[in-house]
Amino acid sequence: MAEPAEQEFLRSIFLMEAWDTVAALDCAAATLARPEGVDELFVVTHRLKGAASLHGFPSIAELAAELEEALAGRPPDTRRLGALVGHLKHALDAAVNAPPAAVGVATPAPRADASLDPLRKELEAFFAGNADVIAYFLPEATEHLDGVTSALGALERGVDEADVARLFRAVHTLKGAAYVVGCVRVGEVAHRMEDVLVVAREGRRPLTPRAVETLFAAEGALRLMLGLPPDPRANVTDVVAGVRARLDALLDGVPVPAPAPPAAPFPEPVPALSSSLAALLSTPRPAPARAAPRRPPRQTIRVNLERLDSLMDLIGEMVIDRERVDQRLDEIDRVSAALLASRGRLAQCIADFERRQFDQRRPVPPAKPAAAATAGRSVSELFAELEFDRYDDSGIFARTVAEIAADIAELQSELTAVTRSLRDDMAHVHRITGALRSEIGRARLVPIGSLFGRFVRQGQAAARAAGKSVRFETRGEAVELDTAIIEQIVDPLLHLVQNTITHGIEAPDERRACGKEAAGTVTLSAAHEGGAVLVEVADDGRGIDPDLVRRRAVAQGFVPADAELDDDQTLDLIFLPGFSTASAVTTAAGRGVGMDVVRTNVRRLNGDVEVRSVVGEGTRFTLRLPLTLLVSEALMITVAEERLAVPLNAVQLVTTVRPEDVRPGPRGEAILVGEDLVDLVPLPTILGLERGPRRPRRPVLVVRGAGRTLAVEVDEILHKQEIVIKPLGEFLTGVGPYGGASVGADARVTLLLDPGALVETAARANAVTRAARRREAAAGEAPAPRRRVLLVDDSVSVRRFVGQMLEKAGFDVTTAGDGADAMARLAEAAFDVVVTDLEMPRVNGYELIDDVRRRPATRSLPVIVLTTRAGDKHVALAKSLGVQHYVTKPVEEHAFVTLVASLVPA
């Protein structure tokens, strides 16, 4: 069995994964709204059940099984899901400090009766009865509250009259809007805030730090009252009463009472019941008399009237151009009709000529005998005989064809003139459509400052909870981004802000010992750079120690101990799924999901994220984002007769390279770009395509992604083009270094390269090549190769637990997160045994086994199924695919290792 230190480490891995499952279940309502939502939640709960059984947490495994049952309903029982998730959280909290055998299910205390929170009941009744008002009041209130947050953040850095005036206007407007729509309780709190600001502007009471903190609390109370976001556990009546008391103290000039600590939503855990089902049955039924929950308002944005007027002007021009194009098309129809008539005349002329000349049924006139030249003939007859060559059938046919040719030449001239006019009109239409698209894109843009205000408020709350003093600074609030991009970078930016508080900013005592100010500084900034927007989150904290990251990566099995990584590559490891430098698993850190979410979400937008850090000075994360998702500019290239697209904002240089320009680099060929030596990699090699003969001058693109620069050799550089990017879909996501696809005018699909994934793929290929060379160099003295096992499971903790079990027995274990990852591993190397789970995302275990059996190289490879599925139909399906060994979790170590060893050929 594992040593105590190993057990503790594996338990932390399990808890990390379990909290990921809780996070997914907390969003169950949104997930279940999607068609595939039930399957997604079923996979994570099934994974949790298997991992809990394997690690000796039977109560958590029972809860996971009950969650599976709740999801199996049609429709799923969301009320039961919510209760079970609450029990699961308490069980995981108990598991942090208790050994596996002692972990039970703690029963939460019943929720307070609705009569204890009359203000919440009053607000819910108002929202339920005024759904039409909420549709326009909530967006306006959100905008004003964002302005309040921004102004209060500025006042924290120092009182300025302009910031006070800005804060007063936002509060005053919110108060008036609340009173007008009938939301009196919100208006009353805003009115108290306004009174405090009036006293401050008149100079009777200064805006002290305690006053600014009180106004922050009032702003938070307003958001709670409006459900931005909803918090069903908070007592709105108590929160608002406490805020009003603090505001009244400011007005009266008496000491402001300290804010009461937030009441724990649940009491201390009580001893576990004997069954999680009993805990579920003990949950009280909800009170029947509750107001119906209001529907979330439809998503809206505010558009400047000037932009709408500009759009209407462009539409007017478009109507005029459409009429002009219609006229040109009428002229083309007229010319086409004339050409058709000329064609008919020509056909008739040819038919007449053929009938007269080649019709065998016509009698041939007898030959006239020769006579005297002029004897007995009239003058007209003599003239007709002289002009016979012009008036015979051939002459008439030739003149008719010449007339038709002249008509066609005239029509061709008219057609050329119409085509030229039509082309000019279409060029004008293209200019208008471009301007229209630009204006529509501008209408979707919103300032990023509203997002910054939200993060400032949440960051300050996190800093207070961590006992740290943090000052937030914002720059570039007026920079605008597409609404869709704003929505999708909320989670990445929130992760980065929390990361600076948890990992970056030191405690006040530590900062003083380092000669810094006690209060740390976190800077949120945005700026335009070319066709992209750079959003930065920077702090002046302790920075990221590359040596610590390298040691943690080796200890957690992400890189081998002999890996050669520079500092930039080491810092890039923090974006790996499951990697964390935290020493313990908490609600804020240690689960290894934050930075992975950041890079995944940003790349989904065809953007990139970079990290720069100096130990002792701070860290800077930079998000490079497109302005809009509607249309993107790309550089079209060809590789092995395949047409591909490269995002233009990722291309730093387009050049041609001669053989004498190529230099040896640390990882192969390289070229000099400015003063930097940049790796040169043929793109066909990265994509697995056939590489053609090298030309004397090679087209090369220098692209930047994943914080690094790479020179990519291509076959041909075509042109720049505006494209509409479409997602690849879940099945193809993660296959190759592609970020999407576009359909051209010729209905041809063009894949869009992802610069970050391209750089990472090239780095992995270089690492594999260097490792192969090292193995070849040491082949003479290397020991006999160990038996190789491919372990496939989507659970991190299962991979760690079973992997260590096999490694102790002398096996060389390679892990894969799902069937698609396993297929790639099987294509790269040979294995002696495959151990796989069944329920996995992307490609499940059955599909993997079927693929293994269809490949000639792996057809006879032994496969062991390791799963929690013990049903007859699951076993029968596996047997039908040729599986001889079906093992259910949890496993007994000695028996499992013996089974694997028996399948490895001697």
PDB file of C-alpha atoms in Angstrom, residues 31-256:
ATOM      1  CA  THR A  31     -25.859  22.895 -17.920  1.00  0.00           C
ATOM      2  CA  LEU A  32     -29.169  21.023 -17.997  1.00  0.00           C
ATOM      3  CA  ALA A  33     -30.585  23.679 -20.305  1.00  0.00           C
ATOM      4  CA  ARG A  34     -28.268  22.426 -23.062  1.00  0.00           C
ATOM      5  CA  PRO A  35     -29.188  19.263 -25.029  1.00  0.00           C
ATOM      6  CA  GLU A  36     -26.057  17.414 -23.920  1.00  0.00           C
ATOM      7  CA  GLY A  37     -26.082  18.825 -20.377  1.00  0.00           C
ATOM      8  CA  VAL A  38     -27.358  15.655 -18.672  1.00  0.00           C
ATOM      9  CA  ASP A  39     -24.574  13.589 -20.237  1.00  0.00           C
ATOM     10  CA  GLU A  40     -21.920  16.079 -19.101  1.00  0.00           C
ATOM     11  CA  LEU A  41     -23.111  16.007 -15.478  1.00  0.00           C
ATOM     12  CA  PHE A  42     -23.509  12.235 -15.565  1.00  0.00           C
ATOM     13  CA  VAL A  43     -19.869  11.812 -16.654  1.00  0.00           C
ATOM     14  CA  VAL A  44     -18.500  13.967 -13.799  1.00  0.00           C
ATOM     15  CA  THR A  45     -20.669  12.293 -11.141  1.00  0.00           C
ATOM     16  CA  HIS A  46     -19.770   8.839 -12.439  1.00  0.00           C
ATOM     17  CA  ARG A  47     -16.097   9.820 -12.336  1.00  0.00           C
ATOM     18  CA  LEU A  48     -16.489  10.998  -8.733  1.00  0.00           C
ATOM     19  CA  LYS A  49     -18.175   7.760  -7.706  1.00  0.00           C
ATOM     20  CA  GLY A  50     -15.338   5.665  -9.110  1.00  0.00           C
ATOM     21  CA  ALA A  51     -12.619   7.829  -7.583  1.00  0.00           C
ATOM     22  CA  ALA A  52     -14.317   7.887  -4.155  1.00  0.00           C
ATOM     23  CA  SER A  53     -14.662   4.115  -4.141  1.00  0.00           C
ATOM     24  CA  LEU A  54     -11.047   3.706  -5.149  1.00  0.00           C
ATOM     25  CA  HIS A  55      -9.738   6.024  -2.424  1.00  0.00           C
ATOM     26  CA  GLY A  56     -11.842   4.636   0.419  1.00  0.00           C
ATOM     27  CA  PHE A  57     -14.582   7.271   0.740  1.00  0.00           C
ATOM     28  CA  PRO A  58     -17.726   5.096   0.689  1.00  0.00           C
ATOM     29  CA  SER A  59     -20.074   7.846   1.870  1.00  0.00           C
ATOM     30  CA  ILE A  60     -19.005  10.171  -0.930  1.00  0.00           C
ATOM     31  CA  ALA A  61     -19.348   7.297  -3.391  1.00  0.00           C
ATOM     32  CA  GLU A  62     -22.926   6.718  -2.165  1.00  0.00           C
ATOM     33  CA  LEU A  63     -23.713  10.387  -2.628  1.00  0.00           C
ATOM     34  CA  ALA A  64     -22.305  10.257  -6.161  1.00  0.00           C
ATOM     35  CA  ALA A  65     -24.455   7.209  -6.890  1.00  0.00           C
ATOM     36  CA  GLU A  66     -27.551   9.068  -5.663  1.00  0.00           C
ATOM     37  CA  LEU A  67     -26.582  12.016  -7.852  1.00  0.00           C
ATOM     38  CA  GLU A  68     -26.495   9.631 -10.807  1.00  0.00           C
ATOM     39  CA  GLU A  69     -29.989   8.438  -9.892  1.00  0.00           C
ATOM     40  CA  ALA A  70     -31.249  12.027  -9.696  1.00  0.00           C
ATOM     41  CA  LEU A  71     -29.783  12.755 -13.131  1.00  0.00           C
ATOM     42  CA  ALA A  72     -31.356   9.599 -14.569  1.00  0.00           C
ATOM     43  CA  GLY A  73     -34.854  11.008 -14.071  1.00  0.00           C
ATOM     44  CA  ARG A  74     -36.738  12.473 -17.014  1.00  0.00           C
ATOM     45  CA  PRO A  75     -36.548  15.335 -16.369  1.00  0.00           C
ATOM     46  CA  PRO A  76     -33.743  15.299 -13.757  1.00  0.00           C
ATOM     47  CA  ASP A  77     -34.821  16.018 -10.193  1.00  0.00           C
ATOM     48  CA  THR A  78     -33.143  19.411  -9.706  1.00  0.00           C
ATOM     49  CA  ARG A  79     -34.448  19.826  -6.145  1.00  0.00           C
ATOM     50  CA  ARG A  80     -32.902  16.542  -5.101  1.00  0.00           C
ATOM     51  CA  LEU A  81     -29.697  17.497  -6.944  1.00  0.00           C
ATOM     52  CA  GLY A  82     -29.437  20.712  -4.922  1.00  0.00           C
ATOM     53  CA  ALA A  83     -29.874  18.871  -1.625  1.00  0.00           C
ATOM     54  CA  LEU A  84     -27.310  16.216  -2.546  1.00  0.00           C
ATOM     55  CA  VAL A  85     -24.763  18.827  -3.637  1.00  0.00           C
ATOM     56  CA  GLY A  86     -25.097  20.463  -0.222  1.00  0.00           C
ATOM     57  CA  HIS A  87     -24.416  17.136   1.487  1.00  0.00           C
ATOM     58  CA  LEU A  88     -21.481  16.524  -0.836  1.00  0.00           C
ATOM     59  CA  LYS A  89     -19.886  19.853   0.070  1.00  0.00           C
ATOM     60  CA  HIS A  90     -20.054  19.055   3.770  1.00  0.00           C
ATOM     61  CA  ALA A  91     -18.663  15.592   3.184  1.00  0.00           C
ATOM     62  CA  LEU A  92     -15.721  17.068   1.283  1.00  0.00           C
ATOM     63  CA  ASP A  93     -15.146  19.681   3.999  1.00  0.00           C
ATOM     64  CA  ALA A  94     -15.006  16.861   6.537  1.00  0.00           C
ATOM     65  CA  ALA A  95     -12.648  14.893   4.288  1.00  0.00           C
ATOM     66  CA  VAL A  96     -10.022  17.661   4.353  1.00  0.00           C
ATOM     67  CA  ASN A  97      -9.088  16.989   7.985  1.00  0.00           C
ATOM     68  CA  ALA A  98     -10.324  13.449   8.488  1.00  0.00           C
ATOM     69  CA  PRO A  99      -8.913  10.113   7.284  1.00  0.00           C
ATOM     70  CA  PRO A 100     -10.953   8.320   4.628  1.00  0.00           C
ATOM     71  CA  ALA A 101     -12.510   5.866   7.059  1.00  0.00           C
ATOM     72  CA  ALA A 102     -13.842   8.686   9.227  1.00  0.00           C
ATOM     73  CA  VAL A 103     -15.452  10.638   6.441  1.00  0.00           C
ATOM     74  CA  GLY A 104     -19.213  10.808   6.668  1.00  0.00           C
ATOM     75  CA  VAL A 105     -22.028  12.913   5.445  1.00  0.00           C
ATOM     76  CA  ALA A 106     -22.752  15.961   7.558  1.00  0.00           C
ATOM     77  CA  THR A 107     -26.295  17.116   7.632  1.00  0.00           C
ATOM     78  CA  PRO A 108     -26.759  20.840   7.066  1.00  0.00           C
ATOM     79  CA  ALA A 109     -29.033  22.829   9.294  1.00  0.00           C
ATOM     80  CA  PRO A 110     -32.485  23.598   7.959  1.00  0.00           C
ATOM     81  CA  ARG A 111     -32.888  26.864   6.112  1.00  0.00           C
ATOM     82  CA  ALA A 112     -34.468  29.744   7.975  1.00  0.00           C
ATOM     83  CA  ASP A 113     -38.166  30.331   7.523  1.00  0.00           C
ATOM     84  CA  ALA A 114     -39.092  32.928   4.898  1.00  0.00           C
ATOM     85  CA  SER A 115     -40.785  35.009   7.585  1.00  0.00           C
ATOM     86  CA  LEU A 116     -37.332  35.794   9.039  1.00  0.00           C
ATOM     87  CA  ASP A 117     -36.384  37.674   5.837  1.00  0.00           C
ATOM     88  CA  PRO A 118     -39.411  39.878   5.034  1.00  0.00           C
ATOM     89  CA  LEU A 119     -37.411  42.237   2.792  1.00  0.00           C
ATOM     90  CA  ARG A 120     -36.414  39.397   0.468  1.00  0.00           C
ATOM     91  CA  LYS A 121     -40.060  38.282   0.317  1.00  0.00           C
ATOM     92  CA  GLU A 122     -41.158  41.820  -0.511  1.00  0.00           C
ATOM     93  CA  LEU A 123     -38.552  42.213  -3.280  1.00  0.00           C
ATOM     94  CA  GLU A 124     -39.366  38.823  -4.803  1.00  0.00           C
ATOM     95  CA  ALA A 125     -43.058  39.725  -4.880  1.00  0.00           C
ATOM     96  CA  PHE A 126     -42.224  43.030  -6.595  1.00  0.00           C
ATOM     97  CA  PHE A 127     -40.003  41.377  -9.223  1.00  0.00           C
ATOM     98  CA  ALA A 128     -42.557  38.626  -9.890  1.00  0.00           C
ATOM     99  CA  GLY A 129     -45.342  41.159 -10.468  1.00  0.00           C
ATOM    100  CA  ASN A 130     -43.307  43.587 -12.618  1.00  0.00           C
ATOM    101  CA  ALA A 131     -41.465  41.423 -15.125  1.00  0.00           C
ATOM    102  CA  ASP A 132     -41.778  44.096 -17.849  1.00  0.00           C
ATOM    103  CA  VAL A 133     -40.188  46.717 -15.584  1.00  0.00           C
ATOM    104  CA  ILE A 134     -37.304  44.419 -14.682  1.00  0.00           C
ATOM    105  CA  ALA A 135     -36.475  43.959 -18.371  1.00  0.00           C
ATOM    106  CA  TYR A 136     -35.212  47.554 -18.598  1.00  0.00           C
ATOM    107  CA  PHE A 137     -34.583  48.500 -14.971  1.00  0.00           C
ATOM    108  CA  LEU A 138     -32.062  45.777 -14.119  1.00  0.00           C
ATOM    109  CA  PRO A 139     -29.664  46.588 -17.027  1.00  0.00           C
ATOM    110  CA  GLU A 140     -29.792  50.271 -16.114  1.00  0.00           C
ATOM    111  CA  ALA A 141     -29.243  49.543 -12.416  1.00  0.00           C
ATOM    112  CA  THR A 142     -26.311  47.274 -13.272  1.00  0.00           C
ATOM    113  CA  GLU A 143     -24.719  50.046 -15.318  1.00  0.00           C
ATOM    114  CA  HIS A 144     -25.103  52.571 -12.497  1.00  0.00           C
ATOM    115  CA  LEU A 145     -23.746  50.122  -9.900  1.00  0.00           C
ATOM    116  CA  ASP A 146     -20.716  49.462 -12.110  1.00  0.00           C
ATOM    117  CA  GLY A 147     -20.157  53.212 -12.165  1.00  0.00           C
ATOM    118  CA  VAL A 148     -20.454  53.305  -8.359  1.00  0.00           C
ATOM    119  CA  THR A 149     -17.866  50.536  -8.030  1.00  0.00           C
ATOM    120  CA  SER A 150     -15.471  52.302 -10.398  1.00  0.00           C
ATOM    121  CA  ALA A 151     -15.794  55.626  -8.574  1.00  0.00           C
ATOM    122  CA  LEU A 152     -15.352  54.031  -5.143  1.00  0.00           C
ATOM    123  CA  GLY A 153     -12.258  52.237  -6.387  1.00  0.00           C
ATOM    124  CA  ALA A 154     -10.812  55.586  -7.452  1.00  0.00           C
ATOM    125  CA  LEU A 155     -11.705  57.129  -4.081  1.00  0.00           C
ATOM    126  CA  GLU A 156      -9.761  54.383  -2.313  1.00  0.00           C
ATOM    127  CA  ARG A 157      -6.599  55.733  -3.939  1.00  0.00           C
ATOM    128  CA  GLY A 158      -7.389  59.280  -2.851  1.00  0.00           C
ATOM    129  CA  VAL A 159     -10.388  61.609  -2.620  1.00  0.00           C
ATOM    130  CA  ASP A 160     -10.912  63.626  -5.783  1.00  0.00           C
ATOM    131  CA  GLU A 161     -13.795  66.019  -6.428  1.00  0.00           C
ATOM    132  CA  ALA A 162     -14.357  64.646  -9.923  1.00  0.00           C
ATOM    133  CA  ASP A 163     -14.664  61.082  -8.583  1.00  0.00           C
ATOM    134  CA  VAL A 164     -17.043  62.243  -5.839  1.00  0.00           C
ATOM    135  CA  ALA A 165     -19.180  64.016  -8.429  1.00  0.00           C
ATOM    136  CA  ARG A 166     -19.178  60.926 -10.666  1.00  0.00           C
ATOM    137  CA  LEU A 167     -20.215  58.751  -7.708  1.00  0.00           C
ATOM    138  CA  PHE A 168     -22.966  61.185  -6.748  1.00  0.00           C
ATOM    139  CA  ARG A 169     -24.431  61.223 -10.265  1.00  0.00           C
ATOM    140  CA  ALA A 170     -24.534  57.414 -10.433  1.00  0.00           C
ATOM    141  CA  VAL A 171     -26.192  57.085  -7.009  1.00  0.00           C
ATOM    142  CA  HIS A 172     -28.638  59.915  -7.689  1.00  0.00           C
ATOM    143  CA  THR A 173     -29.706  58.437 -11.054  1.00  0.00           C
ATOM    144  CA  LEU A 174     -30.122  54.982  -9.540  1.00  0.00           C
ATOM    145  CA  LYS A 175     -32.246  56.409  -6.737  1.00  0.00           C
ATOM    146  CA  GLY A 176     -34.530  58.207  -9.171  1.00  0.00           C
ATOM    147  CA  ALA A 177     -34.912  55.174 -11.431  1.00  0.00           C
ATOM    148  CA  ALA A 178     -35.763  52.926  -8.476  1.00  0.00           C
ATOM    149  CA  TYR A 179     -38.432  55.289  -7.182  1.00  0.00           C
ATOM    150  CA  VAL A 180     -39.937  55.729 -10.661  1.00  0.00           C
ATOM    151  CA  VAL A 181     -40.354  51.975 -11.302  1.00  0.00           C
ATOM    152  CA  GLY A 182     -41.724  51.428  -7.805  1.00  0.00           C
ATOM    153  CA  CYS A 183     -38.760  49.607  -6.235  1.00  0.00           C
ATOM    154  CA  VAL A 184     -38.916  51.746  -3.101  1.00  0.00           C
ATOM    155  CA  ARG A 185     -36.524  49.676  -0.926  1.00  0.00           C
ATOM    156  CA  VAL A 186     -33.695  50.047  -3.414  1.00  0.00           C
ATOM    157  CA  GLY A 187     -34.442  53.746  -3.705  1.00  0.00           C
ATOM    158  CA  GLU A 188     -34.242  54.175   0.074  1.00  0.00           C
ATOM    159  CA  VAL A 189     -30.746  52.689   0.332  1.00  0.00           C
ATOM    160  CA  ALA A 190     -29.559  54.762  -2.634  1.00  0.00           C
ATOM    161  CA  HIS A 191     -31.114  57.827  -0.976  1.00  0.00           C
ATOM    162  CA  ARG A 192     -29.081  57.221   2.202  1.00  0.00           C
ATOM    163  CA  MET A 193     -25.922  56.904   0.109  1.00  0.00           C
ATOM    164  CA  GLU A 194     -26.798  60.153  -1.654  1.00  0.00           C
ATOM    165  CA  ASP A 195     -27.235  61.911   1.713  1.00  0.00           C
ATOM    166  CA  VAL A 196     -23.749  60.790   2.783  1.00  0.00           C
ATOM    167  CA  LEU A 197     -22.282  62.135  -0.454  1.00  0.00           C
ATOM    168  CA  VAL A 198     -24.133  65.453  -0.092  1.00  0.00           C
ATOM    169  CA  VAL A 199     -22.628  65.930   3.371  1.00  0.00           C
ATOM    170  CA  ALA A 200     -19.192  65.082   2.005  1.00  0.00           C
ATOM    171  CA  ARG A 201     -19.485  67.484  -0.941  1.00  0.00           C
ATOM    172  CA  GLU A 202     -20.525  70.279   1.395  1.00  0.00           C
ATOM    173  CA  GLY A 203     -17.431  69.646   3.512  1.00  0.00           C
ATOM    174  CA  ARG A 204     -19.284  68.744   6.692  1.00  0.00           C
ATOM    175  CA  ARG A 205     -18.051  65.137   6.816  1.00  0.00           C
ATOM    176  CA  PRO A 206     -14.868  63.898   5.135  1.00  0.00           C
ATOM    177  CA  LEU A 207     -14.860  60.723   3.052  1.00  0.00           C
ATOM    178  CA  THR A 208     -12.597  58.654   5.280  1.00  0.00           C
ATOM    179  CA  PRO A 209     -11.474  55.113   4.386  1.00  0.00           C
ATOM    180  CA  ARG A 210     -14.156  53.806   6.773  1.00  0.00           C
ATOM    181  CA  ALA A 211     -16.765  55.891   4.895  1.00  0.00           C
ATOM    182  CA  VAL A 212     -15.623  54.523   1.532  1.00  0.00           C
ATOM    183  CA  GLU A 213     -15.787  50.998   2.971  1.00  0.00           C
ATOM    184  CA  THR A 214     -19.336  51.678   4.177  1.00  0.00           C
ATOM    185  CA  LEU A 215     -20.349  52.922   0.716  1.00  0.00           C
ATOM    186  CA  PHE A 216     -18.842  49.751  -0.745  1.00  0.00           C
ATOM    187  CA  ALA A 217     -21.001  47.744   1.659  1.00  0.00           C
ATOM    188  CA  ALA A 218     -24.077  49.719   0.580  1.00  0.00           C
ATOM    189  CA  GLU A 219     -23.263  49.031  -3.064  1.00  0.00           C
ATOM    190  CA  GLY A 220     -23.007  45.323  -2.260  1.00  0.00           C
ATOM    191  CA  ALA A 221     -26.350  45.472  -0.441  1.00  0.00           C
ATOM    192  CA  LEU A 222     -27.978  47.044  -3.509  1.00  0.00           C
ATOM    193  CA  ARG A 223     -26.629  44.267  -5.703  1.00  0.00           C
ATOM    194  CA  LEU A 224     -27.952  41.694  -3.239  1.00  0.00           C
ATOM    195  CA  MET A 225     -31.397  43.296  -3.289  1.00  0.00           C
ATOM    196  CA  LEU A 226     -31.430  43.253  -7.095  1.00  0.00           C
ATOM    197  CA  GLY A 227     -30.105  39.679  -7.294  1.00  0.00           C
ATOM    198  CA  LEU A 228     -26.837  40.616  -9.028  1.00  0.00           C
ATOM    199  CA  PRO A 229     -25.970  37.784  -8.578  1.00  0.00           C
ATOM    200  CA  PRO A 230     -28.645  36.025  -6.478  1.00  0.00           C
ATOM    201  CA  ASP A 231     -27.562  34.634  -3.104  1.00  0.00           C
ATOM    202  CA  PRO A 232     -30.365  32.538  -1.596  1.00  0.00           C
ATOM    203  CA  ARG A 233     -28.408  31.925   1.645  1.00  0.00           C
ATOM    204  CA  ALA A 234     -28.027  35.606   2.600  1.00  0.00           C
ATOM    205  CA  ASN A 235     -30.556  37.320   4.865  1.00  0.00           C
ATOM    206  CA  VAL A 236     -31.370  40.460   2.863  1.00  0.00           C
ATOM    207  CA  THR A 237     -33.241  42.078   5.746  1.00  0.00           C
ATOM    208  CA  ASP A 238     -30.277  41.823   8.127  1.00  0.00           C
ATOM    209  CA  VAL A 239     -27.741  42.937   5.517  1.00  0.00           C
ATOM    210  CA  VAL A 240     -29.730  46.026   4.513  1.00  0.00           C
ATOM    211  CA  ALA A 241     -30.459  46.919   8.144  1.00  0.00           C
ATOM    212  CA  GLY A 242     -26.767  46.744   8.997  1.00  0.00           C
ATOM    213  CA  VAL A 243     -25.825  48.924   6.005  1.00  0.00           C
ATOM    214  CA  ARG A 244     -28.453  51.515   6.825  1.00  0.00           C
ATOM    215  CA  ALA A 245     -27.223  51.671  10.411  1.00  0.00           C
ATOM    216  CA  ARG A 246     -23.675  52.320   9.191  1.00  0.00           C
ATOM    217  CA  LEU A 247     -24.876  55.017   6.762  1.00  0.00           C
ATOM    218  CA  ASP A 248     -26.890  56.685   9.543  1.00  0.00           C
ATOM    219  CA  ALA A 249     -23.783  56.681  11.742  1.00  0.00           C
ATOM    220  CA  LEU A 250     -21.861  58.491   9.004  1.00  0.00           C
ATOM    221  CA  LEU A 251     -24.597  61.111   8.748  1.00  0.00           C
ATOM    222  CA  ASP A 252     -24.754  61.606  12.521  1.00  0.00           C
ATOM    223  CA  GLY A 253     -20.992  61.834  12.887  1.00  0.00           C
ATOM    224  CA  VAL A 254     -20.774  58.976  15.370  1.00  0.00           C
ATOM    225  CA  PRO A 255     -18.300  56.094  15.084  1.00  0.00           C
ATOM    226  CA  VAL A 256     -19.345  53.698  12.367  1.00  0.00           C
TER     227      VAL A 256
END
